[in-house]
């Protein structure tokens, strides 16, 4: 671990805005086009028992898997980080994203349609091979905590830095690596917006009876969370690779 290493240059480059600003919105575009052009599109948006449709859930899985890969690749370069604890943090995040990917697909049950073990079926709300649906609703609390963390990391902390007198983390410092960068801001806004829309149009009004407003905004927000986790680990690897190349 190179605690006293220095990174050359004024900044580390981020991934292209094309990916982190617009790629997550493709799912919403696909849903809007599908609902407009195909009468039975709603049957394919999320998982239906015995059928591996679930476009939104499958998309979340697809984007989480490379997040695991980039998290592992970043962890392998942990010697370029300013603290050994960041290596532990990276591994923890990578394992968490791996578990999230497995849970999203019920560890393959959505595709291979095996029977849920009796013991798990007895406590699982959806009769699936996963653990998050055995938490008696507390999985929603976990998701909410993650979303709050996203908002703190990408909205609250930058605002405190800009207006509250908090010093901006020095390039290469532990906080620089710990905090999400600006690439997490758009997808956080998309996620929070989808949750607000769900409350406004599906819980407090009757607009969910009409096309477009009856989307599963809860699943959509979970997809945006998956995008955030992917971008966080991808950005970590992308910048760490540069840092390792410029460390002296």
mmCIF file with all atom_site columns, C-alpha atoms in Angstrom, residues 62-235:
data_model
loop_
_atom_site.group_PDB
_atom_site.id
_atom_site.type_symbol
_atom_site.label_atom_id
_atom_site.label_alt_id
_atom_site.label_comp_id
_atom_site.label_asym_id
_atom_site.label_entity_id
_atom_site.label_seq_id
_atom_site.pdbx_PDB_ins_code
_atom_site.Cartn_x
_atom_site.Cartn_y
_atom_site.Cartn_z
_atom_site.occupancy
_atom_site.B_iso_or_equiv
_atom_site.pdbx_formal_charge
_atom_site.auth_seq_id
_atom_site.auth_comp_id
_atom_site.auth_asym_id
_atom_site.auth_atom_id
_atom_site.pdbx_PDB_model_num
ATOM 1   C CA . UNK A 1 62  ? -27.118 -7.283  -16.764 1.00 0.00 ? 62  UNK A CA 1
ATOM 2   C CA . UNK A 1 63  ? -25.759 -3.965  -15.524 1.00 0.00 ? 63  UNK A CA 1
ATOM 3   C CA . UNK A 1 64  ? -24.814 -5.278  -12.069 1.00 0.00 ? 64  UNK A CA 1
ATOM 4   C CA . UNK A 1 65  ? -22.655 -8.119  -13.390 1.00 0.00 ? 65  UNK A CA 1
ATOM 5   C CA . UNK A 1 66  ? -20.023 -5.886  -15.056 1.00 0.00 ? 66  UNK A CA 1
ATOM 6   C CA . UNK A 1 67  ? -20.110 -3.796  -11.884 1.00 0.00 ? 67  UNK A CA 1
ATOM 7   C CA . UNK A 1 68  ? -18.851 -6.860  -10.012 1.00 0.00 ? 68  UNK A CA 1
ATOM 8   C CA . UNK A 1 69  ? -16.109 -7.340  -12.615 1.00 0.00 ? 69  UNK A CA 1
ATOM 9   C CA . UNK A 1 70  ? -14.911 -3.729  -12.415 1.00 0.00 ? 70  UNK A CA 1
ATOM 10  C CA . UNK A 1 71  ? -15.076 -3.800  -8.628  1.00 0.00 ? 71  UNK A CA 1
ATOM 11  C CA . UNK A 1 72  ? -12.835 -6.857  -8.564  1.00 0.00 ? 72  UNK A CA 1
ATOM 12  C CA . UNK A 1 73  ? -10.425 -5.321  -11.091 1.00 0.00 ? 73  UNK A CA 1
ATOM 13  C CA . UNK A 1 74  ? -10.244 -2.153  -8.986  1.00 0.00 ? 74  UNK A CA 1
ATOM 14  C CA . UNK A 1 75  ? -9.610  -4.206  -5.849  1.00 0.00 ? 75  UNK A CA 1
ATOM 15  C CA . UNK A 1 76  ? -6.660  -5.881  -7.552  1.00 0.00 ? 76  UNK A CA 1
ATOM 16  C CA . UNK A 1 77  ? -5.094  -2.409  -7.919  1.00 0.00 ? 77  UNK A CA 1
ATOM 17  C CA . UNK A 1 78  ? -5.750  -1.461  -4.292  1.00 0.00 ? 78  UNK A CA 1
ATOM 18  C CA . UNK A 1 79  ? -2.049  -0.848  -3.630  1.00 0.00 ? 79  UNK A CA 1
ATOM 19  C CA . UNK A 1 80  ? -2.458  2.493   -5.461  1.00 0.00 ? 80  UNK A CA 1
ATOM 20  C CA . UNK A 1 81  ? -5.052  3.657   -2.906  1.00 0.00 ? 81  UNK A CA 1
ATOM 21  C CA . UNK A 1 82  ? -4.026  5.948   -0.025  1.00 0.00 ? 82  UNK A CA 1
ATOM 22  C CA . UNK A 1 83  ? -5.508  3.650   2.650   1.00 0.00 ? 83  UNK A CA 1
ATOM 23  C CA . UNK A 1 84  ? -5.794  -0.102  3.084   1.00 0.00 ? 84  UNK A CA 1
ATOM 24  C CA . UNK A 1 85  ? -9.336  0.419   4.370   1.00 0.00 ? 85  UNK A CA 1
ATOM 25  C CA . UNK A 1 86  ? -10.406 1.566   0.907   1.00 0.00 ? 86  UNK A CA 1
ATOM 26  C CA . UNK A 1 87  ? -9.386  -1.873  -0.336  1.00 0.00 ? 87  UNK A CA 1
ATOM 27  C CA . UNK A 1 88  ? -11.711 -3.414  2.245   1.00 0.00 ? 88  UNK A CA 1
ATOM 28  C CA . UNK A 1 89  ? -14.439 -0.986  1.190   1.00 0.00 ? 89  UNK A CA 1
ATOM 29  C CA . UNK A 1 90  ? -13.992 -1.953  -2.452  1.00 0.00 ? 90  UNK A CA 1
ATOM 30  C CA . UNK A 1 91  ? -14.263 -5.633  -1.664  1.00 0.00 ? 91  UNK A CA 1
ATOM 31  C CA . UNK A 1 92  ? -17.348 -5.030  0.490   1.00 0.00 ? 92  UNK A CA 1
ATOM 32  C CA . UNK A 1 93  ? -19.025 -3.055  -2.310  1.00 0.00 ? 93  UNK A CA 1
ATOM 33  C CA . UNK A 1 94  ? -18.132 -5.698  -4.876  1.00 0.00 ? 94  UNK A CA 1
ATOM 34  C CA . UNK A 1 95  ? -19.546 -8.514  -2.760  1.00 0.00 ? 95  UNK A CA 1
ATOM 35  C CA . UNK A 1 96  ? -22.707 -6.480  -2.109  1.00 0.00 ? 96  UNK A CA 1
ATOM 36  C CA . UNK A 1 97  ? -23.209 -5.877  -5.840  1.00 0.00 ? 97  UNK A CA 1
ATOM 37  C CA . UNK A 1 98  ? -22.612 -9.587  -6.530  1.00 0.00 ? 98  UNK A CA 1
ATOM 38  C CA . UNK A 1 99  ? -25.313 -10.492 -4.008  1.00 0.00 ? 99  UNK A CA 1
ATOM 39  C CA . UNK A 1 100 ? -27.649 -7.853  -5.464  1.00 0.00 ? 100 UNK A CA 1
ATOM 40  C CA . UNK A 1 101 ? -27.183 -9.325  -8.955  1.00 0.00 ? 101 UNK A CA 1
ATOM 41  C CA . UNK A 1 102 ? -27.905 -12.835 -7.735  1.00 0.00 ? 102 UNK A CA 1
ATOM 42  C CA . UNK A 1 103 ? -30.953 -11.726 -5.787  1.00 0.00 ? 103 UNK A CA 1
ATOM 43  C CA . UNK A 1 104 ? -32.295 -9.772  -8.765  1.00 0.00 ? 104 UNK A CA 1
ATOM 44  C CA . UNK A 1 105 ? -32.400 -12.973 -10.831 1.00 0.00 ? 105 UNK A CA 1
ATOM 45  C CA . UNK A 1 106 ? -33.316 -15.199 -7.875  1.00 0.00 ? 106 UNK A CA 1
ATOM 46  C CA . UNK A 1 107 ? -29.944 -16.854 -8.435  1.00 0.00 ? 107 UNK A CA 1
ATOM 47  C CA . UNK A 1 108 ? -31.001 -18.155 -11.859 1.00 0.00 ? 108 UNK A CA 1
ATOM 48  C CA . UNK A 1 109 ? -34.506 -19.327 -11.023 1.00 0.00 ? 109 UNK A CA 1
ATOM 49  C CA . UNK A 1 110 ? -36.041 -16.697 -13.311 1.00 0.00 ? 110 UNK A CA 1
ATOM 50  C CA . UNK A 1 111 ? -34.359 -18.372 -16.271 1.00 0.00 ? 111 UNK A CA 1
ATOM 51  C CA . UNK A 1 112 ? -34.155 -22.054 -15.371 1.00 0.00 ? 112 UNK A CA 1
ATOM 52  C CA . UNK A 1 113 ? -37.464 -22.265 -13.484 1.00 0.00 ? 113 UNK A CA 1
ATOM 53  C CA . UNK A 1 114 ? -36.476 -24.671 -10.723 1.00 0.00 ? 114 UNK A CA 1
ATOM 54  C CA . UNK A 1 115 ? -38.824 -25.208 -7.813  1.00 0.00 ? 115 UNK A CA 1
ATOM 55  C CA . UNK A 1 116 ? -38.233 -23.070 -4.746  1.00 0.00 ? 116 UNK A CA 1
ATOM 56  C CA . UNK A 1 117 ? -36.964 -25.194 -1.815  1.00 0.00 ? 117 UNK A CA 1
ATOM 57  C CA . UNK A 1 118 ? -39.801 -25.877 0.621   1.00 0.00 ? 118 UNK A CA 1
ATOM 58  C CA . UNK A 1 119 ? -38.117 -24.200 3.571   1.00 0.00 ? 119 UNK A CA 1
ATOM 59  C CA . UNK A 1 120 ? -37.486 -21.012 1.583   1.00 0.00 ? 120 UNK A CA 1
ATOM 60  C CA . UNK A 1 121 ? -40.893 -21.066 -0.093  1.00 0.00 ? 121 UNK A CA 1
ATOM 61  C CA . UNK A 1 122 ? -42.541 -21.093 3.336   1.00 0.00 ? 122 UNK A CA 1
ATOM 62  C CA . UNK A 1 123 ? -41.002 -17.751 4.285   1.00 0.00 ? 123 UNK A CA 1
ATOM 63  C CA . UNK A 1 124 ? -40.584 -16.078 0.888   1.00 0.00 ? 124 UNK A CA 1
ATOM 64  C CA . UNK A 1 125 ? -43.309 -13.606 -0.028  1.00 0.00 ? 125 UNK A CA 1
ATOM 65  C CA . UNK A 1 126 ? -43.047 -14.343 -3.784  1.00 0.00 ? 126 UNK A CA 1
ATOM 66  C CA . UNK A 1 127 ? -42.190 -18.050 -3.645  1.00 0.00 ? 127 UNK A CA 1
ATOM 67  C CA . UNK A 1 128 ? -38.775 -17.353 -5.180  1.00 0.00 ? 128 UNK A CA 1
ATOM 68  C CA . UNK A 1 129 ? -35.224 -18.519 -4.518  1.00 0.00 ? 129 UNK A CA 1
ATOM 69  C CA . UNK A 1 130 ? -33.983 -15.321 -2.954  1.00 0.00 ? 130 UNK A CA 1
ATOM 70  C CA . UNK A 1 131 ? -33.576 -13.813 0.483   1.00 0.00 ? 131 UNK A CA 1
ATOM 71  C CA . UNK A 1 132 ? -34.722 -10.218 0.100   1.00 0.00 ? 132 UNK A CA 1
ATOM 72  C CA . UNK A 1 133 ? -38.368 -11.301 -0.136  1.00 0.00 ? 133 UNK A CA 1
ATOM 73  C CA . UNK A 1 134 ? -38.100 -13.106 3.219   1.00 0.00 ? 134 UNK A CA 1
ATOM 74  C CA . UNK A 1 135 ? -37.498 -9.922  5.189   1.00 0.00 ? 135 UNK A CA 1
ATOM 75  C CA . UNK A 1 136 ? -41.178 -9.091  5.845   1.00 0.00 ? 136 UNK A CA 1
ATOM 76  C CA . UNK A 1 137 ? -40.942 -5.798  3.998   1.00 0.00 ? 137 UNK A CA 1
ATOM 77  C CA . UNK A 1 138 ? -37.582 -4.776  5.461   1.00 0.00 ? 138 UNK A CA 1
ATOM 78  C CA . UNK A 1 139 ? -35.988 -5.132  2.023   1.00 0.00 ? 139 UNK A CA 1
ATOM 79  C CA . UNK A 1 140 ? -37.792 -1.886  1.183   1.00 0.00 ? 140 UNK A CA 1
ATOM 80  C CA . UNK A 1 141 ? -36.015 -0.282  4.130   1.00 0.00 ? 141 UNK A CA 1
ATOM 81  C CA . UNK A 1 142 ? -32.669 -1.491  2.795   1.00 0.00 ? 142 UNK A CA 1
ATOM 82  C CA . UNK A 1 143 ? -33.432 -0.041  -0.643  1.00 0.00 ? 143 UNK A CA 1
ATOM 83  C CA . UNK A 1 144 ? -34.494 3.240   0.957   1.00 0.00 ? 144 UNK A CA 1
ATOM 84  C CA . UNK A 1 145 ? -31.227 3.407   2.921   1.00 0.00 ? 145 UNK A CA 1
ATOM 85  C CA . UNK A 1 146 ? -29.264 2.887   -0.301  1.00 0.00 ? 146 UNK A CA 1
ATOM 86  C CA . UNK A 1 147 ? -31.224 5.658   -2.025  1.00 0.00 ? 147 UNK A CA 1
ATOM 87  C CA . UNK A 1 148 ? -30.654 8.004   0.908   1.00 0.00 ? 148 UNK A CA 1
ATOM 88  C CA . UNK A 1 149 ? -26.946 7.215   0.669   1.00 0.00 ? 149 UNK A CA 1
ATOM 89  C CA . UNK A 1 150 ? -27.025 7.994   -3.047  1.00 0.00 ? 150 UNK A CA 1
ATOM 90  C CA . UNK A 1 151 ? -28.686 11.348  -2.344  1.00 0.00 ? 151 UNK A CA 1
ATOM 91  C CA . UNK A 1 152 ? -26.216 12.221  0.415   1.00 0.00 ? 152 UNK A CA 1
ATOM 92  C CA . UNK A 1 153 ? -23.205 11.286  -1.697  1.00 0.00 ? 153 UNK A CA 1
ATOM 93  C CA . UNK A 1 154 ? -24.232 13.012  -4.922  1.00 0.00 ? 154 UNK A CA 1
ATOM 94  C CA . UNK A 1 155 ? -26.461 15.915  -3.787  1.00 0.00 ? 155 UNK A CA 1
ATOM 95  C CA . UNK A 1 156 ? -26.054 16.788  -0.102  1.00 0.00 ? 156 UNK A CA 1
ATOM 96  C CA . UNK A 1 157 ? -22.264 16.549  0.188   1.00 0.00 ? 157 UNK A CA 1
ATOM 97  C CA . UNK A 1 158 ? -21.587 18.542  -3.035  1.00 0.00 ? 158 UNK A CA 1
ATOM 98  C CA . UNK A 1 159 ? -24.003 21.236  -1.804  1.00 0.00 ? 159 UNK A CA 1
ATOM 99  C CA . UNK A 1 160 ? -22.270 21.358  1.587   1.00 0.00 ? 160 UNK A CA 1
ATOM 100 C CA . UNK A 1 161 ? -18.912 21.649  -0.177  1.00 0.00 ? 161 UNK A CA 1
ATOM 101 C CA . UNK A 1 162 ? -20.181 24.461  -2.376  1.00 0.00 ? 162 UNK A CA 1
ATOM 102 C CA . UNK A 1 163 ? -22.205 26.457  0.154   1.00 0.00 ? 163 UNK A CA 1
ATOM 103 C CA . UNK A 1 164 ? -21.443 25.084  3.606   1.00 0.00 ? 164 UNK A CA 1
ATOM 104 C CA . UNK A 1 165 ? -17.736 25.588  3.887   1.00 0.00 ? 165 UNK A CA 1
ATOM 105 C CA . UNK A 1 166 ? -16.743 21.929  3.708   1.00 0.00 ? 166 UNK A CA 1
ATOM 106 C CA . UNK A 1 167 ? -13.383 21.492  1.983   1.00 0.00 ? 167 UNK A CA 1
ATOM 107 C CA . UNK A 1 168 ? -13.413 19.622  -1.299  1.00 0.00 ? 168 UNK A CA 1
ATOM 108 C CA . UNK A 1 169 ? -11.617 16.266  -0.924  1.00 0.00 ? 169 UNK A CA 1
ATOM 109 C CA . UNK A 1 170 ? -8.044  16.526  -2.154  1.00 0.00 ? 170 UNK A CA 1
ATOM 110 C CA . UNK A 1 171 ? -7.292  14.560  -5.294  1.00 0.00 ? 171 UNK A CA 1
ATOM 111 C CA . UNK A 1 172 ? -6.028  11.148  -4.285  1.00 0.00 ? 172 UNK A CA 1
ATOM 112 C CA . UNK A 1 173 ? -7.195  11.414  -0.664  1.00 0.00 ? 173 UNK A CA 1
ATOM 113 C CA . UNK A 1 174 ? -9.295  8.731   1.018   1.00 0.00 ? 174 UNK A CA 1
ATOM 114 C CA . UNK A 1 175 ? -12.446 10.873  0.848   1.00 0.00 ? 175 UNK A CA 1
ATOM 115 C CA . UNK A 1 176 ? -11.813 11.541  -2.834  1.00 0.00 ? 176 UNK A CA 1
ATOM 116 C CA . UNK A 1 177 ? -12.023 7.801   -3.465  1.00 0.00 ? 177 UNK A CA 1
ATOM 117 C CA . UNK A 1 178 ? -14.831 7.122   -1.016  1.00 0.00 ? 178 UNK A CA 1
ATOM 118 C CA . UNK A 1 179 ? -17.330 9.723   -2.248  1.00 0.00 ? 179 UNK A CA 1
ATOM 119 C CA . UNK A 1 180 ? -19.145 9.067   -5.543  1.00 0.00 ? 180 UNK A CA 1
ATOM 120 C CA . UNK A 1 181 ? -18.238 11.460  -8.327  1.00 0.00 ? 181 UNK A CA 1
ATOM 121 C CA . UNK A 1 182 ? -20.573 13.565  -10.443 1.00 0.00 ? 182 UNK A CA 1
ATOM 122 C CA . UNK A 1 183 ? -21.385 10.563  -12.635 1.00 0.00 ? 183 UNK A CA 1
ATOM 123 C CA . UNK A 1 184 ? -23.703 9.330   -9.879  1.00 0.00 ? 184 UNK A CA 1
ATOM 124 C CA . UNK A 1 185 ? -25.789 12.530  -9.849  1.00 0.00 ? 185 UNK A CA 1
ATOM 125 C CA . UNK A 1 186 ? -28.018 12.015  -12.931 1.00 0.00 ? 186 UNK A CA 1
ATOM 126 C CA . UNK A 1 187 ? -28.957 8.448   -12.058 1.00 0.00 ? 187 UNK A CA 1
ATOM 127 C CA . UNK A 1 188 ? -29.678 9.508   -8.465  1.00 0.00 ? 188 UNK A CA 1
ATOM 128 C CA . UNK A 1 189 ? -32.052 12.174  -9.784  1.00 0.00 ? 189 UNK A CA 1
ATOM 129 C CA . UNK A 1 190 ? -33.694 9.598   -12.079 1.00 0.00 ? 190 UNK A CA 1
ATOM 130 C CA . UNK A 1 191 ? -34.092 7.218   -9.146  1.00 0.00 ? 191 UNK A CA 1
ATOM 131 C CA . UNK A 1 192 ? -35.587 9.785   -6.778  1.00 0.00 ? 192 UNK A CA 1
ATOM 132 C CA . UNK A 1 193 ? -37.872 11.111  -9.508  1.00 0.00 ? 193 UNK A CA 1
ATOM 133 C CA . UNK A 1 194 ? -39.229 7.630   -10.215 1.00 0.00 ? 194 UNK A CA 1
ATOM 134 C CA . UNK A 1 195 ? -39.964 7.188   -6.505  1.00 0.00 ? 195 UNK A CA 1
ATOM 135 C CA . UNK A 1 196 ? -41.744 10.554  -6.337  1.00 0.00 ? 196 UNK A CA 1
ATOM 136 C CA . UNK A 1 197 ? -43.769 9.746   -9.452  1.00 0.00 ? 197 UNK A CA 1
ATOM 137 C CA . UNK A 1 198 ? -44.752 6.436   -7.875  1.00 0.00 ? 198 UNK A CA 1
ATOM 138 C CA . UNK A 1 199 ? -46.069 8.256   -4.824  1.00 0.00 ? 199 UNK A CA 1
ATOM 139 C CA . UNK A 1 200 ? -47.870 10.975  -6.784  1.00 0.00 ? 200 UNK A CA 1
ATOM 140 C CA . UNK A 1 201 ? -49.418 8.913   -9.537  1.00 0.00 ? 201 UNK A CA 1
ATOM 141 C CA . UNK A 1 202 ? -49.834 5.460   -8.039  1.00 0.00 ? 202 UNK A CA 1
ATOM 142 C CA . UNK A 1 203 ? -50.462 5.893   -4.320  1.00 0.00 ? 203 UNK A CA 1
ATOM 143 C CA . UNK A 1 204 ? -52.158 9.262   -3.976  1.00 0.00 ? 204 UNK A CA 1
ATOM 144 C CA . UNK A 1 205 ? -54.153 9.443   -7.215  1.00 0.00 ? 205 UNK A CA 1
ATOM 145 C CA . UNK A 1 206 ? -55.981 7.141   -9.632  1.00 0.00 ? 206 UNK A CA 1
ATOM 146 C CA . UNK A 1 207 ? -53.791 8.008   -12.613 1.00 0.00 ? 207 UNK A CA 1
ATOM 147 C CA . UNK A 1 208 ? -52.202 4.560   -12.485 1.00 0.00 ? 208 UNK A CA 1
ATOM 148 C CA . UNK A 1 209 ? -55.283 3.311   -14.315 1.00 0.00 ? 209 UNK A CA 1
ATOM 149 C CA . UNK A 1 210 ? -54.027 4.997   -17.494 1.00 0.00 ? 210 UNK A CA 1
ATOM 150 C CA . UNK A 1 211 ? -51.254 4.106   -19.940 1.00 0.00 ? 211 UNK A CA 1
ATOM 151 C CA . UNK A 1 212 ? -47.740 5.166   -18.934 1.00 0.00 ? 212 UNK A CA 1
ATOM 152 C CA . UNK A 1 213 ? -48.772 5.987   -15.363 1.00 0.00 ? 213 UNK A CA 1
ATOM 153 C CA . UNK A 1 214 ? -49.285 2.310   -14.552 1.00 0.00 ? 214 UNK A CA 1
ATOM 154 C CA . UNK A 1 215 ? -45.596 1.460   -15.013 1.00 0.00 ? 215 UNK A CA 1
ATOM 155 C CA . UNK A 1 216 ? -43.857 -0.307  -12.168 1.00 0.00 ? 216 UNK A CA 1
ATOM 156 C CA . UNK A 1 217 ? -41.921 2.744   -11.011 1.00 0.00 ? 217 UNK A CA 1
ATOM 157 C CA . UNK A 1 218 ? -40.628 0.758   -8.058  1.00 0.00 ? 218 UNK A CA 1
ATOM 158 C CA . UNK A 1 219 ? -38.834 -1.655  -10.389 1.00 0.00 ? 219 UNK A CA 1
ATOM 159 C CA . UNK A 1 220 ? -37.623 1.279   -12.467 1.00 0.00 ? 220 UNK A CA 1
ATOM 160 C CA . UNK A 1 221 ? -36.099 2.929   -9.409  1.00 0.00 ? 221 UNK A CA 1
ATOM 161 C CA . UNK A 1 222 ? -34.355 -0.351  -8.556  1.00 0.00 ? 222 UNK A CA 1
ATOM 162 C CA . UNK A 1 223 ? -32.896 -0.392  -12.059 1.00 0.00 ? 223 UNK A CA 1
ATOM 163 C CA . UNK A 1 224 ? -31.519 3.118   -11.480 1.00 0.00 ? 224 UNK A CA 1
ATOM 164 C CA . UNK A 1 225 ? -29.985 1.935   -8.189  1.00 0.00 ? 225 UNK A CA 1
ATOM 165 C CA . UNK A 1 226 ? -28.286 -0.855  -10.145 1.00 0.00 ? 226 UNK A CA 1
ATOM 166 C CA . UNK A 1 227 ? -26.975 1.766   -12.600 1.00 0.00 ? 227 UNK A CA 1
ATOM 167 C CA . UNK A 1 228 ? -25.611 3.830   -9.717  1.00 0.00 ? 228 UNK A CA 1
ATOM 168 C CA . UNK A 1 229 ? -23.761 0.834   -8.254  1.00 0.00 ? 229 UNK A CA 1
ATOM 169 C CA . UNK A 1 230 ? -22.316 -0.019  -11.666 1.00 0.00 ? 230 UNK A CA 1
ATOM 170 C CA . UNK A 1 231 ? -21.144 3.541   -12.357 1.00 0.00 ? 231 UNK A CA 1
ATOM 171 C CA . UNK A 1 232 ? -19.625 3.833   -8.870  1.00 0.00 ? 232 UNK A CA 1
ATOM 172 C CA . UNK A 1 233 ? -17.450 0.737   -9.322  1.00 0.00 ? 233 UNK A CA 1
ATOM 173 C CA . UNK A 1 234 ? -16.734 1.416   -12.991 1.00 0.00 ? 234 UNK A CA 1
ATOM 174 C CA . UNK A 1 235 ? -15.606 4.972   -12.197 1.00 0.00 ? 235 UNK A CA 1
#
